[in-house]
């Protein structure tokens, strides 16, 4: 309990100091600018040189791998799933769950800013596309039928991911 209280005091002191400095908002904006500048923009020809045929089809052409065919569908090791194109950390094994759909499924990304969400009106449906926040590569879609605590199901293509064991 004493430990808890001292941690709380340290945290409060830290937030008070940050608030007094008045630079917090600016710092956040700067970080955003850095992140934007970091966005990878390459032509299709350049991506074709860097990616396998399957990776290009999914990441750059918004393709979908066959259900139950992906290497991470039943993958259960602890670690971080990164973007296969740019190595941006996207999802943790801690939020992976068995959805039964045949694609690796997660209920939350590592950080909201590491991914992007876009409207996808293909095939006469309105779905929410999930893209890599850094290179814009197509990862999959997000649906509102996931488990707690978010109720979301990020349904991804194994081909768009790499895995780093921790
Ligand atoms: Zn990426």
mmCIF file with all atom_site columns, C-alpha atoms and ligand atoms in Angstrom:
data_model
loop_
_atom_site.group_PDB
_atom_site.id
_atom_site.type_symbol
_atom_site.label_atom_id
_atom_site.label_alt_id
_atom_site.label_comp_id
_atom_site.label_asym_id
_atom_site.label_entity_id
_atom_site.label_seq_id
_atom_site.pdbx_PDB_ins_code
_atom_site.Cartn_x
_atom_site.Cartn_y
_atom_site.Cartn_z
_atom_site.occupancy
_atom_site.B_iso_or_equiv
_atom_site.pdbx_formal_charge
_atom_site.auth_seq_id
_atom_site.auth_comp_id
_atom_site.auth_asym_id
_atom_site.auth_atom_id
_atom_site.pdbx_PDB_model_num
ATOM   1   C  CA  . UNK A 1 1   ? 0.000   0.000   0.000   1.00 0.00 ? 1   UNK A CA  1
ATOM   2   C  CA  . UNK A 1 2   ? 2.860   2.339   0.863   1.00 0.00 ? 2   UNK A CA  1
ATOM   3   C  CA  . UNK A 1 3   ? 4.406   1.561   -2.485  1.00 0.00 ? 3   UNK A CA  1
ATOM   4   C  CA  . UNK A 1 4   ? 1.149   2.327   -4.199  1.00 0.00 ? 4   UNK A CA  1
ATOM   5   C  CA  . UNK A 1 5   ? 0.885   5.697   -2.433  1.00 0.00 ? 5   UNK A CA  1
ATOM   6   C  CA  . UNK A 1 6   ? 4.434   6.739   -3.249  1.00 0.00 ? 6   UNK A CA  1
ATOM   7   C  CA  . UNK A 1 7   ? 3.887   5.772   -6.904  1.00 0.00 ? 7   UNK A CA  1
ATOM   8   C  CA  . UNK A 1 8   ? 0.737   7.883   -6.917  1.00 0.00 ? 8   UNK A CA  1
ATOM   9   C  CA  . UNK A 1 9   ? 2.604   10.859  -5.428  1.00 0.00 ? 9   UNK A CA  1
ATOM   10  C  CA  . UNK A 1 10  ? 5.365   10.537  -8.021  1.00 0.00 ? 10  UNK A CA  1
ATOM   11  C  CA  . UNK A 1 11  ? 2.809   10.333  -10.822 1.00 0.00 ? 11  UNK A CA  1
ATOM   12  C  CA  . UNK A 1 12  ? 0.911   13.375  -9.551  1.00 0.00 ? 12  UNK A CA  1
ATOM   13  C  CA  . UNK A 1 13  ? 4.117   15.379  -9.130  1.00 0.00 ? 13  UNK A CA  1
ATOM   14  C  CA  . UNK A 1 14  ? 5.144   14.433  -12.650 1.00 0.00 ? 14  UNK A CA  1
ATOM   15  C  CA  . UNK A 1 15  ? 1.816   15.516  -14.193 1.00 0.00 ? 15  UNK A CA  1
ATOM   16  C  CA  . UNK A 1 16  ? 1.917   18.796  -12.254 1.00 0.00 ? 16  UNK A CA  1
ATOM   17  C  CA  . UNK A 1 17  ? 5.425   19.499  -13.538 1.00 0.00 ? 17  UNK A CA  1
ATOM   18  C  CA  . UNK A 1 18  ? 4.423   18.723  -17.121 1.00 0.00 ? 18  UNK A CA  1
ATOM   19  C  CA  . UNK A 1 19  ? 1.334   20.923  -16.872 1.00 0.00 ? 19  UNK A CA  1
ATOM   20  C  CA  . UNK A 1 20  ? 3.415   23.837  -15.499 1.00 0.00 ? 20  UNK A CA  1
ATOM   21  C  CA  . UNK A 1 21  ? 5.953   23.623  -18.285 1.00 0.00 ? 21  UNK A CA  1
ATOM   22  C  CA  . UNK A 1 22  ? 3.119   24.359  -20.751 1.00 0.00 ? 22  UNK A CA  1
ATOM   23  C  CA  . UNK A 1 23  ? 4.884   22.482  -23.525 1.00 0.00 ? 23  UNK A CA  1
ATOM   24  C  CA  . UNK A 1 24  ? 2.909   19.289  -23.434 1.00 0.00 ? 24  UNK A CA  1
ATOM   25  C  CA  . UNK A 1 25  ? 0.522   20.230  -26.247 1.00 0.00 ? 25  UNK A CA  1
ATOM   26  C  CA  . UNK A 1 26  ? 3.326   21.397  -28.442 1.00 0.00 ? 26  UNK A CA  1
ATOM   27  C  CA  . UNK A 1 27  ? 5.337   18.275  -27.771 1.00 0.00 ? 27  UNK A CA  1
ATOM   28  C  CA  . UNK A 1 28  ? 2.363   16.154  -28.821 1.00 0.00 ? 28  UNK A CA  1
ATOM   29  C  CA  . UNK A 1 29  ? 1.995   18.107  -32.067 1.00 0.00 ? 29  UNK A CA  1
ATOM   30  C  CA  . UNK A 1 30  ? 5.689   17.745  -32.761 1.00 0.00 ? 30  UNK A CA  1
ATOM   31  C  CA  . UNK A 1 31  ? 5.479   14.001  -32.270 1.00 0.00 ? 31  UNK A CA  1
ATOM   32  C  CA  . UNK A 1 32  ? 2.592   13.898  -34.724 1.00 0.00 ? 32  UNK A CA  1
ATOM   33  C  CA  . UNK A 1 33  ? 4.622   15.867  -37.257 1.00 0.00 ? 33  UNK A CA  1
ATOM   34  C  CA  . UNK A 1 34  ? 7.506   13.440  -36.887 1.00 0.00 ? 34  UNK A CA  1
ATOM   35  C  CA  . UNK A 1 35  ? 5.151   10.506  -37.351 1.00 0.00 ? 35  UNK A CA  1
ATOM   36  C  CA  . UNK A 1 36  ? 3.672   12.074  -40.493 1.00 0.00 ? 36  UNK A CA  1
ATOM   37  C  CA  . UNK A 1 37  ? 7.104   12.792  -41.944 1.00 0.00 ? 37  UNK A CA  1
ATOM   38  C  CA  . UNK A 1 38  ? 7.989   9.182   -41.289 1.00 0.00 ? 38  UNK A CA  1
ATOM   39  C  CA  . UNK A 1 39  ? 5.156   7.908   -43.496 1.00 0.00 ? 39  UNK A CA  1
ATOM   40  C  CA  . UNK A 1 40  ? 6.590   5.762   -46.251 1.00 0.00 ? 40  UNK A CA  1
ATOM   41  C  CA  . UNK A 1 41  ? 5.540   6.685   -49.737 1.00 0.00 ? 41  UNK A CA  1
ATOM   42  C  CA  . UNK A 1 42  ? 6.713   4.392   -52.518 1.00 0.00 ? 42  UNK A CA  1
ATOM   43  C  CA  . UNK A 1 43  ? 5.515   3.636   -56.027 1.00 0.00 ? 43  UNK A CA  1
ATOM   44  C  CA  . UNK A 1 44  ? 4.023   0.234   -56.878 1.00 0.00 ? 44  UNK A CA  1
ATOM   45  C  CA  . UNK A 1 45  ? 7.237   -0.619  -58.739 1.00 0.00 ? 45  UNK A CA  1
ATOM   46  C  CA  . UNK A 1 46  ? 9.296   0.102   -55.612 1.00 0.00 ? 46  UNK A CA  1
ATOM   47  C  CA  . UNK A 1 47  ? 6.961   -1.951  -53.401 1.00 0.00 ? 47  UNK A CA  1
ATOM   48  C  CA  . UNK A 1 48  ? 7.103   -4.860  -55.876 1.00 0.00 ? 48  UNK A CA  1
ATOM   49  C  CA  . UNK A 1 49  ? 10.861  -5.018  -55.370 1.00 0.00 ? 49  UNK A CA  1
ATOM   50  C  CA  . UNK A 1 50  ? 10.506  -5.087  -51.566 1.00 0.00 ? 50  UNK A CA  1
ATOM   51  C  CA  . UNK A 1 51  ? 7.523   -7.412  -51.119 1.00 0.00 ? 51  UNK A CA  1
ATOM   52  C  CA  . UNK A 1 52  ? 6.707   -10.962 -52.172 1.00 0.00 ? 52  UNK A CA  1
ATOM   53  C  CA  . UNK A 1 53  ? 3.889   -11.417 -54.708 1.00 0.00 ? 53  UNK A CA  1
ATOM   54  C  CA  . UNK A 1 54  ? 1.485   -12.432 -51.911 1.00 0.00 ? 54  UNK A CA  1
ATOM   55  C  CA  . UNK A 1 55  ? 2.506   -9.509  -49.668 1.00 0.00 ? 55  UNK A CA  1
ATOM   56  C  CA  . UNK A 1 56  ? 2.076   -7.028  -52.542 1.00 0.00 ? 56  UNK A CA  1
ATOM   57  C  CA  . UNK A 1 57  ? -1.372  -8.424  -53.391 1.00 0.00 ? 57  UNK A CA  1
ATOM   58  C  CA  . UNK A 1 58  ? -2.621  -7.920  -49.813 1.00 0.00 ? 58  UNK A CA  1
ATOM   59  C  CA  . UNK A 1 59  ? -0.686  -4.851  -48.599 1.00 0.00 ? 59  UNK A CA  1
ATOM   60  C  CA  . UNK A 1 60  ? -0.786  -2.715  -51.749 1.00 0.00 ? 60  UNK A CA  1
ATOM   61  C  CA  . UNK A 1 61  ? -3.704  -4.223  -53.688 1.00 0.00 ? 61  UNK A CA  1
ATOM   62  C  CA  . UNK A 1 62  ? -6.076  -4.749  -50.715 1.00 0.00 ? 62  UNK A CA  1
ATOM   63  C  CA  . UNK A 1 63  ? -6.280  -8.486  -51.370 1.00 0.00 ? 63  UNK A CA  1
ATOM   64  C  CA  . UNK A 1 64  ? -7.440  -11.069 -48.830 1.00 0.00 ? 64  UNK A CA  1
ATOM   65  C  CA  . UNK A 1 65  ? -5.664  -14.351 -48.112 1.00 0.00 ? 65  UNK A CA  1
ATOM   66  C  CA  . UNK A 1 66  ? -7.784  -17.506 -48.112 1.00 0.00 ? 66  UNK A CA  1
ATOM   67  C  CA  . UNK A 1 67  ? -9.383  -18.239 -44.714 1.00 0.00 ? 67  UNK A CA  1
ATOM   68  C  CA  . UNK A 1 68  ? -7.419  -20.735 -42.579 1.00 0.00 ? 68  UNK A CA  1
ATOM   69  C  CA  . UNK A 1 69  ? -4.424  -20.451 -44.954 1.00 0.00 ? 69  UNK A CA  1
ATOM   70  C  CA  . UNK A 1 70  ? -2.422  -17.823 -43.039 1.00 0.00 ? 70  UNK A CA  1
ATOM   71  C  CA  . UNK A 1 71  ? 0.626   -18.649 -40.915 1.00 0.00 ? 71  UNK A CA  1
ATOM   72  C  CA  . UNK A 1 72  ? -0.620  -16.619 -37.920 1.00 0.00 ? 72  UNK A CA  1
ATOM   73  C  CA  . UNK A 1 73  ? -4.239  -17.834 -37.801 1.00 0.00 ? 73  UNK A CA  1
ATOM   74  C  CA  . UNK A 1 74  ? -3.524  -20.400 -35.076 1.00 0.00 ? 74  UNK A CA  1
ATOM   75  C  CA  . UNK A 1 75  ? -0.261  -18.814 -33.901 1.00 0.00 ? 75  UNK A CA  1
ATOM   76  C  CA  . UNK A 1 76  ? -0.108  -18.605 -30.093 1.00 0.00 ? 76  UNK A CA  1
ATOM   77  C  CA  . UNK A 1 77  ? 3.416   -17.447 -29.173 1.00 0.00 ? 77  UNK A CA  1
ATOM   78  C  CA  . UNK A 1 78  ? 3.888   -14.321 -27.071 1.00 0.00 ? 78  UNK A CA  1
ATOM   79  C  CA  . UNK A 1 79  ? 5.194   -11.361 -28.997 1.00 0.00 ? 79  UNK A CA  1
ATOM   80  C  CA  . UNK A 1 80  ? 4.508   -8.456  -31.304 1.00 0.00 ? 80  UNK A CA  1
ATOM   81  C  CA  . UNK A 1 81  ? 2.958   -8.554  -34.769 1.00 0.00 ? 81  UNK A CA  1
ATOM   82  C  CA  . UNK A 1 82  ? 4.564   -5.958  -37.039 1.00 0.00 ? 82  UNK A CA  1
ATOM   83  C  CA  . UNK A 1 83  ? 3.805   -4.649  -40.532 1.00 0.00 ? 83  UNK A CA  1
ATOM   84  C  CA  . UNK A 1 84  ? 5.387   -6.945  -43.135 1.00 0.00 ? 84  UNK A CA  1
ATOM   85  C  CA  . UNK A 1 85  ? 6.182   -3.917  -45.303 1.00 0.00 ? 85  UNK A CA  1
ATOM   86  C  CA  . UNK A 1 86  ? 7.693   -1.407  -42.851 1.00 0.00 ? 86  UNK A CA  1
ATOM   87  C  CA  . UNK A 1 87  ? 8.108   -3.232  -39.478 1.00 0.00 ? 87  UNK A CA  1
ATOM   88  C  CA  . UNK A 1 88  ? 5.755   -0.832  -37.662 1.00 0.00 ? 88  UNK A CA  1
ATOM   89  C  CA  . UNK A 1 89  ? 4.600   -2.594  -34.415 1.00 0.00 ? 89  UNK A CA  1
ATOM   90  C  CA  . UNK A 1 90  ? 0.850   -3.159  -34.820 1.00 0.00 ? 90  UNK A CA  1
ATOM   91  C  CA  . UNK A 1 91  ? -0.694  -5.782  -32.526 1.00 0.00 ? 91  UNK A CA  1
ATOM   92  C  CA  . UNK A 1 92  ? 0.381   -7.713  -29.422 1.00 0.00 ? 92  UNK A CA  1
ATOM   93  C  CA  . UNK A 1 93  ? -0.267  -11.404 -28.751 1.00 0.00 ? 93  UNK A CA  1
ATOM   94  C  CA  . UNK A 1 94  ? -1.972  -10.179 -25.544 1.00 0.00 ? 94  UNK A CA  1
ATOM   95  C  CA  . UNK A 1 95  ? -4.960  -8.948  -27.563 1.00 0.00 ? 95  UNK A CA  1
ATOM   96  C  CA  . UNK A 1 96  ? -5.117  -11.913 -29.992 1.00 0.00 ? 96  UNK A CA  1
ATOM   97  C  CA  . UNK A 1 97  ? -8.111  -14.215 -29.717 1.00 0.00 ? 97  UNK A CA  1
ATOM   98  C  CA  . UNK A 1 98  ? -9.554  -17.218 -31.536 1.00 0.00 ? 98  UNK A CA  1
ATOM   99  C  CA  . UNK A 1 99  ? -12.379 -15.828 -33.670 1.00 0.00 ? 99  UNK A CA  1
ATOM   100 C  CA  . UNK A 1 100 ? -13.009 -19.001 -35.668 1.00 0.00 ? 100 UNK A CA  1
ATOM   101 C  CA  . UNK A 1 101 ? -13.034 -16.953 -38.886 1.00 0.00 ? 101 UNK A CA  1
ATOM   102 C  CA  . UNK A 1 102 ? -9.759  -18.340 -40.265 1.00 0.00 ? 102 UNK A CA  1
ATOM   103 C  CA  . UNK A 1 103 ? -7.841  -15.076 -39.969 1.00 0.00 ? 103 UNK A CA  1
ATOM   104 C  CA  . UNK A 1 104 ? -5.692  -13.813 -37.072 1.00 0.00 ? 104 UNK A CA  1
ATOM   105 C  CA  . UNK A 1 105 ? -7.965  -11.648 -34.903 1.00 0.00 ? 105 UNK A CA  1
ATOM   106 C  CA  . UNK A 1 106 ? -7.216  -9.044  -32.244 1.00 0.00 ? 106 UNK A CA  1
ATOM   107 C  CA  . UNK A 1 107 ? -9.421  -6.874  -30.024 1.00 0.00 ? 107 UNK A CA  1
ATOM   108 C  CA  . UNK A 1 108 ? -7.069  -3.840  -29.933 1.00 0.00 ? 108 UNK A CA  1
ATOM   109 C  CA  . UNK A 1 109 ? -3.953  -2.443  -31.633 1.00 0.00 ? 109 UNK A CA  1
ATOM   110 C  CA  . UNK A 1 110 ? -0.752  -1.718  -29.670 1.00 0.00 ? 110 UNK A CA  1
ATOM   111 C  CA  . UNK A 1 111 ? -1.525  2.011   -30.047 1.00 0.00 ? 111 UNK A CA  1
ATOM   112 C  CA  . UNK A 1 112 ? -4.336  3.754   -31.938 1.00 0.00 ? 112 UNK A CA  1
ATOM   113 C  CA  . UNK A 1 113 ? -1.816  5.903   -33.840 1.00 0.00 ? 113 UNK A CA  1
ATOM   114 C  CA  . UNK A 1 114 ? 0.041   2.846   -35.169 1.00 0.00 ? 114 UNK A CA  1
ATOM   115 C  CA  . UNK A 1 115 ? -2.883  1.979   -37.424 1.00 0.00 ? 115 UNK A CA  1
ATOM   116 C  CA  . UNK A 1 116 ? -5.259  3.914   -39.668 1.00 0.00 ? 116 UNK A CA  1
ATOM   117 C  CA  . UNK A 1 117 ? -8.960  3.278   -40.357 1.00 0.00 ? 117 UNK A CA  1
ATOM   118 C  CA  . UNK A 1 118 ? -10.659 3.980   -43.683 1.00 0.00 ? 118 UNK A CA  1
ATOM   119 C  CA  . UNK A 1 119 ? -14.102 3.431   -45.191 1.00 0.00 ? 119 UNK A CA  1
ATOM   120 C  CA  . UNK A 1 120 ? -14.135 0.520   -47.626 1.00 0.00 ? 120 UNK A CA  1
ATOM   121 C  CA  . UNK A 1 121 ? -17.176 0.426   -49.935 1.00 0.00 ? 121 UNK A CA  1
ATOM   122 C  CA  . UNK A 1 122 ? -15.996 -2.452  -52.129 1.00 0.00 ? 122 UNK A CA  1
ATOM   123 C  CA  . UNK A 1 123 ? -18.372 -5.351  -52.966 1.00 0.00 ? 123 UNK A CA  1
ATOM   124 C  CA  . UNK A 1 124 ? -21.468 -3.244  -52.145 1.00 0.00 ? 124 UNK A CA  1
ATOM   125 C  CA  . UNK A 1 125 ? -20.720 -3.298  -48.398 1.00 0.00 ? 125 UNK A CA  1
ATOM   126 C  CA  . UNK A 1 126 ? -19.535 -0.605  -46.034 1.00 0.00 ? 126 UNK A CA  1
ATOM   127 C  CA  . UNK A 1 127 ? -16.654 -1.995  -44.041 1.00 0.00 ? 127 UNK A CA  1
ATOM   128 C  CA  . UNK A 1 128 ? -13.865 -0.343  -42.056 1.00 0.00 ? 128 UNK A CA  1
ATOM   129 C  CA  . UNK A 1 129 ? -10.469 -1.047  -43.533 1.00 0.00 ? 129 UNK A CA  1
ATOM   130 C  CA  . UNK A 1 130 ? -7.437  -1.290  -41.227 1.00 0.00 ? 130 UNK A CA  1
ATOM   131 C  CA  . UNK A 1 131 ? -4.182  0.070   -42.657 1.00 0.00 ? 131 UNK A CA  1
ATOM   132 C  CA  . UNK A 1 132 ? -0.657  0.443   -41.282 1.00 0.00 ? 132 UNK A CA  1
ATOM   133 C  CA  . UNK A 1 133 ? -0.273  3.906   -39.719 1.00 0.00 ? 133 UNK A CA  1
ATOM   134 C  CA  . UNK A 1 134 ? 3.214   4.264   -41.135 1.00 0.00 ? 134 UNK A CA  1
ATOM   135 C  CA  . UNK A 1 135 ? 3.221   2.938   -44.724 1.00 0.00 ? 135 UNK A CA  1
ATOM   136 C  CA  . UNK A 1 136 ? -0.546  2.825   -45.392 1.00 0.00 ? 136 UNK A CA  1
ATOM   137 C  CA  . UNK A 1 137 ? -0.415  -0.884  -46.286 1.00 0.00 ? 137 UNK A CA  1
ATOM   138 C  CA  . UNK A 1 138 ? -3.723  -2.795  -46.181 1.00 0.00 ? 138 UNK A CA  1
ATOM   139 C  CA  . UNK A 1 139 ? -3.905  -5.111  -43.146 1.00 0.00 ? 139 UNK A CA  1
ATOM   140 C  CA  . UNK A 1 140 ? -7.559  -6.212  -43.007 1.00 0.00 ? 140 UNK A CA  1
ATOM   141 C  CA  . UNK A 1 141 ? -10.849 -4.933  -41.578 1.00 0.00 ? 141 UNK A CA  1
ATOM   142 C  CA  . UNK A 1 142 ? -12.304 -4.154  -38.162 1.00 0.00 ? 142 UNK A CA  1
ATOM   143 C  CA  . UNK A 1 143 ? -15.783 -5.302  -37.077 1.00 0.00 ? 143 UNK A CA  1
ATOM   144 C  CA  . UNK A 1 144 ? -17.910 -4.543  -34.018 1.00 0.00 ? 144 UNK A CA  1
ATOM   145 C  CA  . UNK A 1 145 ? -18.480 -8.141  -32.941 1.00 0.00 ? 145 UNK A CA  1
ATOM   146 C  CA  . UNK A 1 146 ? -15.294 -8.679  -30.937 1.00 0.00 ? 146 UNK A CA  1
ATOM   147 C  CA  . UNK A 1 147 ? -14.837 -9.687  -27.309 1.00 0.00 ? 147 UNK A CA  1
ATOM   148 C  CA  . UNK A 1 148 ? -14.508 -7.440  -24.261 1.00 0.00 ? 148 UNK A CA  1
ATOM   149 C  CA  . UNK A 1 149 ? -13.044 -5.013  -23.339 1.00 0.00 ? 149 UNK A CA  1
ATOM   150 C  CA  . UNK A 1 150 ? -13.281 -3.229  -26.720 1.00 0.00 ? 150 UNK A CA  1
ATOM   151 C  CA  . UNK A 1 151 ? -15.990 -5.238  -28.498 1.00 0.00 ? 151 UNK A CA  1
ATOM   152 C  CA  . UNK A 1 152 ? -13.891 -4.911  -31.644 1.00 0.00 ? 152 UNK A CA  1
ATOM   153 C  CA  . UNK A 1 153 ? -12.509 -7.613  -33.949 1.00 0.00 ? 153 UNK A CA  1
ATOM   154 C  CA  . UNK A 1 154 ? -9.505  -6.603  -36.015 1.00 0.00 ? 154 UNK A CA  1
ATOM   155 C  CA  . UNK A 1 155 ? -9.542  -9.291  -38.707 1.00 0.00 ? 155 UNK A CA  1
ATOM   156 C  CA  . UNK A 1 156 ? -6.114  -9.308  -40.355 1.00 0.00 ? 156 UNK A CA  1
ATOM   157 C  CA  . UNK A 1 157 ? -4.196  -11.080 -43.093 1.00 0.00 ? 157 UNK A CA  1
ATOM   158 C  CA  . UNK A 1 158 ? -1.190  -13.121 -41.889 1.00 0.00 ? 158 UNK A CA  1
ATOM   159 C  CA  . UNK A 1 159 ? 0.571   -12.155 -45.112 1.00 0.00 ? 159 UNK A CA  1
ATOM   160 C  CA  . UNK A 1 160 ? 0.554   -8.484  -44.064 1.00 0.00 ? 160 UNK A CA  1
ATOM   161 C  CA  . UNK A 1 161 ? 2.249   -9.312  -40.750 1.00 0.00 ? 161 UNK A CA  1
ATOM   162 C  CA  . UNK A 1 162 ? 5.562   -10.430 -39.347 1.00 0.00 ? 162 UNK A CA  1
ATOM   163 C  CA  . UNK A 1 163 ? 6.069   -11.706 -35.827 1.00 0.00 ? 163 UNK A CA  1
ATOM   164 C  CA  . UNK A 1 164 ? 8.660   -10.798 -33.205 1.00 0.00 ? 164 UNK A CA  1
ATOM   165 C  CA  . UNK A 1 165 ? 8.875   -13.182 -30.265 1.00 0.00 ? 165 UNK A CA  1
ATOM   166 C  CA  . UNK A 1 166 ? 9.395   -11.587 -26.839 1.00 0.00 ? 166 UNK A CA  1
HETATM 167 ZN ZN1 . LIG B 2 .   ? 3.620   -0.563  -42.653 1.00 0.00 ? 1   LIG B ZN1 1
#
